[in-house]
Short mmCIF file of C-alpha atoms in Angstrom, two decimals:
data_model
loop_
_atom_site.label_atom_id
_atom_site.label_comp_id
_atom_site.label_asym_id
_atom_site.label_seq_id
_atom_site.Cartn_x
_atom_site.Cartn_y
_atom_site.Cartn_z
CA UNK Z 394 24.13 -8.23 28.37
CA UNK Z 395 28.22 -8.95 28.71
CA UNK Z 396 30.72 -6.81 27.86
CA UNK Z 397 31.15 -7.04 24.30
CA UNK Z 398 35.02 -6.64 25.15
CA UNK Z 399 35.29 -8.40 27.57
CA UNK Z 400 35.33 -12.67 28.32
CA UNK Z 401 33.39 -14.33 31.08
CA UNK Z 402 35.54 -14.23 33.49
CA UNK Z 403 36.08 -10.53 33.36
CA UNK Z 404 32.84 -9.21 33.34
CA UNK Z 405 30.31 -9.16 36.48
CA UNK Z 406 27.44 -7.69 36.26
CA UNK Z 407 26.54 -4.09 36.25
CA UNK Z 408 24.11 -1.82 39.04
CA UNK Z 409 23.21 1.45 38.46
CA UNK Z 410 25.78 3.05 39.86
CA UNK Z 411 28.85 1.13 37.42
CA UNK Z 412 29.56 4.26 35.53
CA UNK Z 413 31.44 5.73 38.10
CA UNK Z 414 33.44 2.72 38.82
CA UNK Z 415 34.12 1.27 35.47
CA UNK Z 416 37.36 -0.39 34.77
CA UNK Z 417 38.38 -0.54 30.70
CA UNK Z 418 40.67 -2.34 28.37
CA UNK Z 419 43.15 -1.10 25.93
CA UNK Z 420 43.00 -1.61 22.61
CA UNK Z 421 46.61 -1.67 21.19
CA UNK Z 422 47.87 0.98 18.95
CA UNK Z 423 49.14 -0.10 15.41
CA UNK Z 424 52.82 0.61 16.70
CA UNK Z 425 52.64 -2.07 19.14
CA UNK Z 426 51.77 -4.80 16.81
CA UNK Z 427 55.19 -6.64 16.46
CA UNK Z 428 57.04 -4.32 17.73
CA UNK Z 429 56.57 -2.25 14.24
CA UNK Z 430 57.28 1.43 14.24
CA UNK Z 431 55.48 3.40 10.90
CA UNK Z 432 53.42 5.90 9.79
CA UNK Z 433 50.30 5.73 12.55
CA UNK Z 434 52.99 5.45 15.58
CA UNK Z 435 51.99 8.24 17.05
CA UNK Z 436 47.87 6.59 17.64
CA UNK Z 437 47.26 6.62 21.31
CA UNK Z 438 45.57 3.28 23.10
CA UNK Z 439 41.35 3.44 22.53
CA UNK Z 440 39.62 3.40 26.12
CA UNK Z 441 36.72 0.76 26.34
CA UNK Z 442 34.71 1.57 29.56
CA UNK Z 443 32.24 -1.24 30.79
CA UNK Z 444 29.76 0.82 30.78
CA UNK Z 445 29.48 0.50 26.84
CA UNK Z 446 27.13 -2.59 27.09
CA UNK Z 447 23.50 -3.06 27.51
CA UNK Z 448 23.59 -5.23 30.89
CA UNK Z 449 25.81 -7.63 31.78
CA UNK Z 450 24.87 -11.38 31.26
CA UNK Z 451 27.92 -13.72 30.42
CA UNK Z 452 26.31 -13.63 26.73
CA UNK Z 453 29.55 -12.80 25.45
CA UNK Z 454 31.65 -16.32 24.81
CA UNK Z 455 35.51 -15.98 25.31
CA UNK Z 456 35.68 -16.99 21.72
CA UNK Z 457 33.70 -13.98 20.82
CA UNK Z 458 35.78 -11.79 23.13
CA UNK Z 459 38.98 -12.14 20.85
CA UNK Z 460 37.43 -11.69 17.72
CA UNK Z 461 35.79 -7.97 18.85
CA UNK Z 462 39.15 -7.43 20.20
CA UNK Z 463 40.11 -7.32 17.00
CA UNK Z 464 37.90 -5.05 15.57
CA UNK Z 465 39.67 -2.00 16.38
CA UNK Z 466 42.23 0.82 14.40
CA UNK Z 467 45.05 -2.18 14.76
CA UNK Z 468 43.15 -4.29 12.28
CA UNK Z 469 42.57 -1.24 9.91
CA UNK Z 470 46.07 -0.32 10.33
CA UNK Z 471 47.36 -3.57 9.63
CA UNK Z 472 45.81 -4.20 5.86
CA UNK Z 473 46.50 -0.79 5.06
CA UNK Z 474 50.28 -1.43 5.67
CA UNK Z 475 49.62 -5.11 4.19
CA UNK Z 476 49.14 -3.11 0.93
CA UNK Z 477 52.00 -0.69 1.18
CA UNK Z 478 54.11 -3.58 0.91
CA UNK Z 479 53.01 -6.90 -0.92
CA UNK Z 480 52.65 -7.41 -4.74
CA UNK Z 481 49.47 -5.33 -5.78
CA UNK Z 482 47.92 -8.27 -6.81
CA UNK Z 483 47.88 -9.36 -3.16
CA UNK Z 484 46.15 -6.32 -2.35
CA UNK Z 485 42.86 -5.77 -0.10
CA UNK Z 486 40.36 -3.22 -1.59
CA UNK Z 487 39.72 -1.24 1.46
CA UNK Z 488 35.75 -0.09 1.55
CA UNK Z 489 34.68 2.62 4.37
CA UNK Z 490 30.70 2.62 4.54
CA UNK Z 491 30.21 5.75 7.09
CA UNK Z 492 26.21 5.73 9.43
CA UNK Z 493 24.44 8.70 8.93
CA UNK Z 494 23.95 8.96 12.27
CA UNK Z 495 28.37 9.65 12.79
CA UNK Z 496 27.99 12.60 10.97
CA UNK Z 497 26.86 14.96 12.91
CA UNK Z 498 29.77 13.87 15.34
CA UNK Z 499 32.24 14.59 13.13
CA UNK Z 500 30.68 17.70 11.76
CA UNK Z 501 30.61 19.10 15.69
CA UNK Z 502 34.40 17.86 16.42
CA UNK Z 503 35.75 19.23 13.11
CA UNK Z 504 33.05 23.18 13.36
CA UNK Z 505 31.89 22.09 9.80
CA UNK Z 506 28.68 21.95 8.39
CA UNK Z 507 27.69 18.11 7.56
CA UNK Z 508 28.18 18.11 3.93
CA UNK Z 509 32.27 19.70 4.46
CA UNK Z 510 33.06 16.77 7.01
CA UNK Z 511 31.56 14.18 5.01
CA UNK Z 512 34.23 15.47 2.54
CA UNK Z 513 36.81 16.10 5.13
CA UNK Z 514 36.60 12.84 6.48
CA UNK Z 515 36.33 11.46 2.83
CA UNK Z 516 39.31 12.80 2.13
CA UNK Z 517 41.22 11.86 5.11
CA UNK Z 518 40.46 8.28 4.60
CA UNK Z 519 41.41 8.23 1.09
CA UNK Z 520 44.91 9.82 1.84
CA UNK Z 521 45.42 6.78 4.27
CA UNK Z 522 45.39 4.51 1.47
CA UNK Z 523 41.15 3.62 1.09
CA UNK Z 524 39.96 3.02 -2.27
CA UNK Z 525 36.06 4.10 -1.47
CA UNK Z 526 34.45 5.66 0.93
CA UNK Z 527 29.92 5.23 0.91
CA UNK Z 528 27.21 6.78 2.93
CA UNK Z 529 24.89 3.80 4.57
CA UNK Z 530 21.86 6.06 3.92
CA UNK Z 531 20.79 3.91 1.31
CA UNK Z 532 21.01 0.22 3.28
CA UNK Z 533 19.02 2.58 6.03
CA UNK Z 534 16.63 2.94 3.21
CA UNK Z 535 16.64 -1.08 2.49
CA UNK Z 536 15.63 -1.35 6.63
CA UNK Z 537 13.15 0.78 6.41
CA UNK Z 538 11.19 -0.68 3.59
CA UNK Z 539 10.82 -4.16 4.37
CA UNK Z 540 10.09 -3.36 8.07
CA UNK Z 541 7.53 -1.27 6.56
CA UNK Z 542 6.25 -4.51 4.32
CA UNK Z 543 6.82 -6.68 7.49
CA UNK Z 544 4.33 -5.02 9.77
CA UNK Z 545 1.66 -4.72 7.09
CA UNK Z 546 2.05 -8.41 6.80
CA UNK Z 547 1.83 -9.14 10.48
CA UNK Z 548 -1.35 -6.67 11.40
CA UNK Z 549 -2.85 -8.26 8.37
CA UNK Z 550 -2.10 -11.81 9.74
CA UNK Z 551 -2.08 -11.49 13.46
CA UNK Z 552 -5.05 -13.48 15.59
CA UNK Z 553 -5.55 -14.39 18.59
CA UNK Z 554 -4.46 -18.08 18.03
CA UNK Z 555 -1.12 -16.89 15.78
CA UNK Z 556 -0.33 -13.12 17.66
CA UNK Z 557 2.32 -11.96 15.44
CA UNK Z 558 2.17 -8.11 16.94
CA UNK Z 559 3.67 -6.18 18.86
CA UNK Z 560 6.51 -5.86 15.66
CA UNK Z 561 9.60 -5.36 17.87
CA UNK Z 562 12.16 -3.35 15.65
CA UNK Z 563 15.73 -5.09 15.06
CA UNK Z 564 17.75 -2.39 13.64
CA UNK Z 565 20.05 -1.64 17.21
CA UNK Z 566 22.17 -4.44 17.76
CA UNK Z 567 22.77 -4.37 21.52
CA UNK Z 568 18.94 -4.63 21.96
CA UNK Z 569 18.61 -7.51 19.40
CA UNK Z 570 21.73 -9.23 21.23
CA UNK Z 571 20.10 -9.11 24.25
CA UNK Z 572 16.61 -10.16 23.13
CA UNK Z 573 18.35 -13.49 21.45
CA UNK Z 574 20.69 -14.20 23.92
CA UNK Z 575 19.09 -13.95 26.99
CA UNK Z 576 15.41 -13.29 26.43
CA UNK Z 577 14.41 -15.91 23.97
CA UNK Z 578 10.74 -16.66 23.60
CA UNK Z 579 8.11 -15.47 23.87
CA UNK Z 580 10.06 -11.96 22.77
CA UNK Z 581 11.89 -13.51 19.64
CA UNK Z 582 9.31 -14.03 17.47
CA UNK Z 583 7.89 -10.10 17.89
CA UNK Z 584 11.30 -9.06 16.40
CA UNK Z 585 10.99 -7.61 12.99
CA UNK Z 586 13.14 -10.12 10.63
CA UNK Z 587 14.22 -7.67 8.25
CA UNK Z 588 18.41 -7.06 8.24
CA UNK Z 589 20.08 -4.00 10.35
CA UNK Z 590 21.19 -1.09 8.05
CA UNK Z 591 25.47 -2.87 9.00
CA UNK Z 592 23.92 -6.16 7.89
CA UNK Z 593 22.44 -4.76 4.29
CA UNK Z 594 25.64 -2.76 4.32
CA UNK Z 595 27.75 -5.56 4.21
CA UNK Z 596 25.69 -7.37 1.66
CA UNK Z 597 26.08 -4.31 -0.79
CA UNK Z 598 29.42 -4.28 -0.84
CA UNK Z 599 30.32 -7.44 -0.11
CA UNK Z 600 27.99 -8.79 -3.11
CA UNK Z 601 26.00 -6.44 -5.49
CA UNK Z 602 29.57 -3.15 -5.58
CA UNK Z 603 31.70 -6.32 -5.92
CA UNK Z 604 30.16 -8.15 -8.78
CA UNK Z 605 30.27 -4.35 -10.82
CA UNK Z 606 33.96 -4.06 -10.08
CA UNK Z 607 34.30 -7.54 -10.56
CA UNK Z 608 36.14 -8.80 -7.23
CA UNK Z 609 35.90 -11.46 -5.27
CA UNK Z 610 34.17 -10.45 -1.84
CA UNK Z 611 37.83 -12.17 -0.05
CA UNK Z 612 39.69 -9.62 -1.90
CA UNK Z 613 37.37 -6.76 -0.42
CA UNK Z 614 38.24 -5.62 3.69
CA UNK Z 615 35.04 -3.57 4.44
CA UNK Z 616 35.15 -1.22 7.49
CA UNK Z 617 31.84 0.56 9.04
CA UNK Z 618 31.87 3.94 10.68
CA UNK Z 619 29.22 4.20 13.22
CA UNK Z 620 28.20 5.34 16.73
CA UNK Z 621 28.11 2.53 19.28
CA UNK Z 622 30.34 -0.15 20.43
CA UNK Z 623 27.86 -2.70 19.45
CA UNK Z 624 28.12 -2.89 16.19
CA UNK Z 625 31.41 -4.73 16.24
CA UNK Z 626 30.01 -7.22 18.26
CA UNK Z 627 27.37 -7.28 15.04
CA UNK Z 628 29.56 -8.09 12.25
CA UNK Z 629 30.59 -11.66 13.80
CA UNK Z 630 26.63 -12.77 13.19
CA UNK Z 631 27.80 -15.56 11.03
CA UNK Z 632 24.27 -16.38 10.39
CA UNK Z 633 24.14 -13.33 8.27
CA UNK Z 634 26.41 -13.62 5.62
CA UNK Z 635 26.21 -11.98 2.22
CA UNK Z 636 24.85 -13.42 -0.80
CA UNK Z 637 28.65 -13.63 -1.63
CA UNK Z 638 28.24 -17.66 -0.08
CA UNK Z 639 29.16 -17.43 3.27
CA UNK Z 640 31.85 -14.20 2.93
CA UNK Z 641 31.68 -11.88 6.20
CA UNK Z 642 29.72 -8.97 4.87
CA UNK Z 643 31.41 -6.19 7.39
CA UNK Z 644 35.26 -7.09 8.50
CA UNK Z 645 35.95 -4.13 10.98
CA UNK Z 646 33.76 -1.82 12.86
CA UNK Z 647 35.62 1.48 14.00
CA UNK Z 648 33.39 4.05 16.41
CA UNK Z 649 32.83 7.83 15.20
CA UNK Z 650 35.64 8.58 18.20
CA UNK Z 651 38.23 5.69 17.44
CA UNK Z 652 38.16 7.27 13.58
CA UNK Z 653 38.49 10.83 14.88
CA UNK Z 654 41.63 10.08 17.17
CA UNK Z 655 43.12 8.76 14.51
CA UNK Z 656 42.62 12.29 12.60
CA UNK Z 657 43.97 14.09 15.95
CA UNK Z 658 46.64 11.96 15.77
CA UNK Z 659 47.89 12.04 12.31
CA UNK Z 660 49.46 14.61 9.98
CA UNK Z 661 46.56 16.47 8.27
CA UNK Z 662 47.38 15.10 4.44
CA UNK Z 663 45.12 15.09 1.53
CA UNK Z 664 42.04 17.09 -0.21
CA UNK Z 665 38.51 16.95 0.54
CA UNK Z 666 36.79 14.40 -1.71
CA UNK Z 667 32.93 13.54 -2.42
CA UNK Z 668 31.81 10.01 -1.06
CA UNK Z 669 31.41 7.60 -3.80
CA UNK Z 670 28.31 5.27 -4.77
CA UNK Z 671 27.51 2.04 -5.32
CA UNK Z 672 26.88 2.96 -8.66
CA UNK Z 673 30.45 3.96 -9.48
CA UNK Z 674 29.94 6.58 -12.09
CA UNK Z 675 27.73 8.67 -10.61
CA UNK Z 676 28.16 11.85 -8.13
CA UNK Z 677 26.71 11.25 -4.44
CA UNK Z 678 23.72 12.53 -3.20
CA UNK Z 679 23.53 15.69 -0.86
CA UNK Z 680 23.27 14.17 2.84
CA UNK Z 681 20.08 13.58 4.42
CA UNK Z 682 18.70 11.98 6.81
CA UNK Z 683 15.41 10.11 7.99
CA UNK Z 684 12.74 11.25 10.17
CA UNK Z 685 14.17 10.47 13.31
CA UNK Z 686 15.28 12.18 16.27
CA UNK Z 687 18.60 10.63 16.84
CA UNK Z 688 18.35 7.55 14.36
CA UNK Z 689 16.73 5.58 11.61
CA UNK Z 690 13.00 6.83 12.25
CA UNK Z 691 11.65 3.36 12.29
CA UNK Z 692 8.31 4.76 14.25
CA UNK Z 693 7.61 7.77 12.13
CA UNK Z 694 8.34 5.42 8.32
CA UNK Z 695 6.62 2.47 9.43
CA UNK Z 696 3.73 4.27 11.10
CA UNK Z 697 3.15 6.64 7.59
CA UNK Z 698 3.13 3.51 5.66
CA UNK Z 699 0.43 1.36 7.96
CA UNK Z 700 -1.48 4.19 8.36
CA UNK Z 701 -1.83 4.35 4.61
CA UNK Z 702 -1.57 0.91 3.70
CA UNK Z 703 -4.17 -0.34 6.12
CA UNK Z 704 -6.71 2.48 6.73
CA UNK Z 705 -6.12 4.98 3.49
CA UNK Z 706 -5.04 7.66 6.00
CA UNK Z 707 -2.58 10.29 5.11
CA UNK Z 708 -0.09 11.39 8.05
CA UNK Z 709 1.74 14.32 7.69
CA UNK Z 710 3.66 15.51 10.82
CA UNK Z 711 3.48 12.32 13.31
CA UNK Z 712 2.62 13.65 16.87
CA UNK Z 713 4.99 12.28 19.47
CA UNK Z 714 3.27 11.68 23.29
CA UNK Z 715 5.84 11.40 26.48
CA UNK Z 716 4.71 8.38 28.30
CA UNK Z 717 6.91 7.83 31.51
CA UNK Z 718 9.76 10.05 30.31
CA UNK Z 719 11.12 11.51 27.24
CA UNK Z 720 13.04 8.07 26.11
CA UNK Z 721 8.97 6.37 26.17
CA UNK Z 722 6.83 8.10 24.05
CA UNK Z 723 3.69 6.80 22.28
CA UNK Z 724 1.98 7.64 18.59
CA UNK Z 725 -1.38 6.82 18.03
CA UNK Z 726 -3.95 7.17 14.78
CA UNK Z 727 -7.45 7.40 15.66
CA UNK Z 728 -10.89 7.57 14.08
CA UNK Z 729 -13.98 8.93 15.55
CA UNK Z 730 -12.53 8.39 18.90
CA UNK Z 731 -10.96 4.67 17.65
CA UNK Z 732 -7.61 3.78 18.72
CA UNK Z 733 -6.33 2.64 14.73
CA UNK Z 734 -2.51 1.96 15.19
CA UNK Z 735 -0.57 2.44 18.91
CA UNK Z 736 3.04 2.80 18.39
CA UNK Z 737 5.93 3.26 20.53
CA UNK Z 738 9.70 4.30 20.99
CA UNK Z 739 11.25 2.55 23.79
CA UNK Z 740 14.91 4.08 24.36
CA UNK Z 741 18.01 2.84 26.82
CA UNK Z 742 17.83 0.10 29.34
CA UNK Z 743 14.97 0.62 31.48
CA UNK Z 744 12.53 1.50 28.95
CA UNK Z 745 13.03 -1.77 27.42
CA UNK Z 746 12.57 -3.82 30.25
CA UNK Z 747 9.67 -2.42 30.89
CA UNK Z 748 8.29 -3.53 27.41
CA UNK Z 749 9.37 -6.84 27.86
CA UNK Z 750 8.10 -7.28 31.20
CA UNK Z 751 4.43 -6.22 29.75
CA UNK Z 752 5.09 -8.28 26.51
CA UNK Z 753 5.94 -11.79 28.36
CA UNK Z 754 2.66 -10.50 30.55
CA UNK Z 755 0.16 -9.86 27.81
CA UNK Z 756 -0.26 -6.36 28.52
CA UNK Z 757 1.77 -4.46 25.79
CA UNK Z 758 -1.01 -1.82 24.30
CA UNK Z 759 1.01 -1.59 21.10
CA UNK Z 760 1.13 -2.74 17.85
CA UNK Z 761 4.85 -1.49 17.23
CA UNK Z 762 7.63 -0.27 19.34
CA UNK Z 763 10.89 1.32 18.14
CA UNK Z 764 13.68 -0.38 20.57
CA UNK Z 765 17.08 0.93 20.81
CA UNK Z 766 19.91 0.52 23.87
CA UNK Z 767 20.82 4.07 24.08
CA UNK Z 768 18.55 6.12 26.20
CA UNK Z 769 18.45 9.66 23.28
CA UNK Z 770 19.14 7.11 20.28
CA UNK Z 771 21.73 6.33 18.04
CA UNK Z 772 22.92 9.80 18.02
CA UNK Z 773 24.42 8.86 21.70
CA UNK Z 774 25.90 6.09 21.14
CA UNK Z 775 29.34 5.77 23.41
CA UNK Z 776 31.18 5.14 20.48
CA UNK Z 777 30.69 9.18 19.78
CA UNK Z 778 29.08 10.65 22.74
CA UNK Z 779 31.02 9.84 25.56
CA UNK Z 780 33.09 12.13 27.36
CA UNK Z 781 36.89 10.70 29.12
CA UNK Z 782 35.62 10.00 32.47
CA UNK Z 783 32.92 7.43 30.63
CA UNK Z 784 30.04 9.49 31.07
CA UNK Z 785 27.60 11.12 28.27
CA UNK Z 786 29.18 14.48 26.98
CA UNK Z 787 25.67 16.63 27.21
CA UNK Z 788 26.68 19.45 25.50
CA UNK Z 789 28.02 17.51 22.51
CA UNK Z 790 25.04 15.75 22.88
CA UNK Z 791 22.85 18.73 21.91
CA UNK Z 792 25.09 19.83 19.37
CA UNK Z 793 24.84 16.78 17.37
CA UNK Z 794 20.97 16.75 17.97
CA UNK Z 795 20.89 20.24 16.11
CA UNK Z 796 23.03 18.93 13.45
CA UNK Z 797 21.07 16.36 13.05
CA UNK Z 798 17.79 18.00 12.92
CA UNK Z 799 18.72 20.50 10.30
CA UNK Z 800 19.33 17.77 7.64
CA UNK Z 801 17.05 17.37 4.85
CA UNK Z 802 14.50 14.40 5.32
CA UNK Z 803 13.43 12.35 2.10
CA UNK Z 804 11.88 9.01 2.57
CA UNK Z 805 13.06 6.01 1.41
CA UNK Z 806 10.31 5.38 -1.09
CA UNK Z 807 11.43 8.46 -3.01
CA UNK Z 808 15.20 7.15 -3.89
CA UNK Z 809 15.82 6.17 -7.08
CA UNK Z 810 18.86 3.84 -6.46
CA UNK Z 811 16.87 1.86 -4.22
CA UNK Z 812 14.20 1.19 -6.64
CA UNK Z 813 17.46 0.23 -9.40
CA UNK Z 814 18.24 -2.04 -6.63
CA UNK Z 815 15.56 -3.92 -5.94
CA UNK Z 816 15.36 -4.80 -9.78
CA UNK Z 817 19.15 -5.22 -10.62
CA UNK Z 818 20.47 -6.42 -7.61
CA UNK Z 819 16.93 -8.70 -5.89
CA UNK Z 820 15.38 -9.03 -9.62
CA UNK Z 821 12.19 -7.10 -8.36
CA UNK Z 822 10.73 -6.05 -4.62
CA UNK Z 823 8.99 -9.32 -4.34
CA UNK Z 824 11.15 -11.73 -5.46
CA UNK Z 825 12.63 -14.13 -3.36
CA UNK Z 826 16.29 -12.53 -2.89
CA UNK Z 827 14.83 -10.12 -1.25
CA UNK Z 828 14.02 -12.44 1.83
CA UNK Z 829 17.32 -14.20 1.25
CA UNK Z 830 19.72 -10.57 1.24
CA UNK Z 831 17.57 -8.24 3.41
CA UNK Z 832 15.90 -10.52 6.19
CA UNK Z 833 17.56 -13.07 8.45
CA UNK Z 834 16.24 -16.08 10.76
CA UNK Z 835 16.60 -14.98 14.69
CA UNK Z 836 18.22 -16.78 17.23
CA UNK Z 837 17.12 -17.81 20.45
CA UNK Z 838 18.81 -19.35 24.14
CA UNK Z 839 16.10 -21.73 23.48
CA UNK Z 840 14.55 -21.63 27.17
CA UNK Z 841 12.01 -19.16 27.94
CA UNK Z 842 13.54 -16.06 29.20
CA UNK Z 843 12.44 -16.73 32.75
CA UNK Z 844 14.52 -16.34 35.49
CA UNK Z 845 17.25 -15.59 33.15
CA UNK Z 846 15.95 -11.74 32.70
CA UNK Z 847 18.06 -9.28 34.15
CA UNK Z 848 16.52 -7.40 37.76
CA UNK Z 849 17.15 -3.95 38.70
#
């Protein structure tokens, strides 16, 4: 896949020895724009190494290459001082959704447990000049649900005739990118239809938080936190707007390391604040995570669920099996020696390629398979893990994997505000909002993928 910062022109593509030659682009600190001199002069210029993308594939338009230029600090900067000094009625209500998976980044960088940064970097953002500040936990919760619903459907429908398995998962956006842009069929149609956790985001805000505080969605600029590059390159999907008629649901994507330079680089100001809800008026929930390594346990949920939904079999602790290396690893549930369910996680690059080469093939064993760009997960995602010379810091790496781990897992069918969701925001789980705000139609080169597939 291109360079998500990068236009045709600029971007060849990659081998496997790039990272140690990769060139990167600048993004602009808010002192240089106009010429202004304020408050944040003192930001130094974000480094964007090549090496942030998937694989390179011109799938990037120039076009598209502005507008994730864009969505850097200089954009943040710029409605925050847009507010400092218009009319207040002209003001932007600035929304910071933070990914669950950014915290443990920011809890290793700042030596505090997760809970203390979360309120740390609460704080911080607050004393910038942002009105509210939400975990994503609970649009992770949204994902995981109706891709749980979604593969039910499809092992219950699947034939021969109509093969509607392997459920591909859609959550990581490079991957998804990739699989649309270059891919096509026949790997479109295996990818789960249900919205990313950025995507449901954006519709929360953007739609259900902004008809309670009665805004408009225009009057709302609605930044995500999160761990890879790619996301950015996500909130331009203009096929995914919010129920809000055709309003952007996400405005700015920031990485875990673009929002802690800006802490290094600023005077420490303000106190340590609690992360608001949705709700409004009530207190936030202790942070937790799902049961996933490094990200939003799509395996682990969905595979519970089937197992109980199609066979009436209880799984406690799922049992993980290393297949070709420790980024391929395999689930099964079996039955007096009966292969039930075969599930997968296939993580980074090569790993994926290797499922779509035995997908377009017709030998993919599996009836699900967890997909995600970044070989460890979302966890390593270069927006947070990588070190200055463009490589993966290792030992932050494992620190943020303990973090991680020691969080408290609850799943998504236990939460309470999702289940007030579904009825006050979707008018029930089944109606038909629910398809309208939480799944989306995919997209496709339309050309088989072909020659077009990226070799090694």
């Amino acid at each position: 896949m291109k360079c998500e910062h990068c236009t045709r022109k600029e971007c060849s593509k990659k081998t496997k020895t790039d990272d140690l030659e990769n060139a990167s682009v600048g993004a602009p600190s808010p002192a240089q724009e106009g010429g202004e001199k304020g408050e944040f002069h003192k930001l130094a210029e974000a480094k964007i190494f090549l090496s942030d993308c998937l694989a390179c594939d011109s799938c990037v338009t120039a076009e598209e290459g502005v507008q994730v230029s864009q969505q850097n600090a200089r954009d943040f900067f710029r409605v925050l001082n847009l507010n400092k000094k218009c009319d207040t009625s002209k003001h932007k209500v600035l929304a910071v959704s933070v990914c669950p998976q950014s915290l443990p980044y920011f809890a290793a960088k700042l030596s505090l447990s997760v809970t203390d940064a979360s309120r740390r970097l609460c704080g911080f953002l607050k004393s910038l000049g942002v009105h509210y500040v939400f975990d994503m936990t609970v649009a992770e919760d949204f994902s995981l649900l109706e891709s749980q619903k979604e593969f039910v459907r499809r092992y219950r429908q699947h034939s021969a005739e109509e093969p509607t398995l392997p459920m591909l998962t859609s959550a990581c956006p490079g991957w998804v990118r990739y699989a649309e842009r270059v891919l096509g069929h026949p790997v479109t149609p295996h990818l789960c239809t249900a919205k990313s956790p950025q995507q449901i985001m954006g519709s929360l805000v953007k739609d259900y938080f902004a008809r309670r505080q009665n805004l408009s969605p225009d009057s709302i600029f609605h930044v995500i936190v999160a761990p890879c590059y790619d996301r950015k390159l996500e909130a331009l999907r203009e096929d995914v707007p919010t129920a809000a008629r055709g309003s952007r649901g996400v405005d700015c994507v920031l990485t875990s390391g673009e929002v802690v330079q800006i802490m290094e680089q600023s005077d420490p100001c303000g106190k340590d604040a609690a992360v608001d809800t949705l709700f409004g008026d009530r207190e936030a929930e202790e942070v937790r995570r799902h049961d996933g390594a490094g990200s939003d346990g799509h395996l682990a949920h969905v595979f519970r669920h089937a197992a109980k939904e199609l066979f009436d079999e209880d799984v406690g602790e799922v049992t993980y099996r290393t297949l070709r290396n420790k980024d391929f690893q395999e689930v099964t549930l079996e039955r007096s020696g009966e292969v039930l369910l075969r599930f997968a996680a296939a993580y980074g690059f090569r790993n994926l390629q290797n499922v779509v080469l035995k997908l377009k093939k017709g030998r993919l064993p599996f009836h699900f398979v967890e997909v995600l760009a970044c070989a460890g997960g979302c966890l390593s995602g270069r927006g947070q893990a990588q070190a200055e010379d463009g490589r993966v810091d290792r030992a932050l790496l494992r620190q943020m994997e303990g973090i991680y781990a020691a969080l408290p897992v609850r799943p998504p069918e236990t939460s309470a505000h999702v289940q007030e969701l579904y009825q006050e925001w979707l008018g029930g789980a089944d109606s038909p909002r629910v398809q309208e705000a939480l799944h989306t139609a995919r997209q496709g080169p339309g050309q088989p993928a072909g020659s077009r597939d990226i070799k090694w």
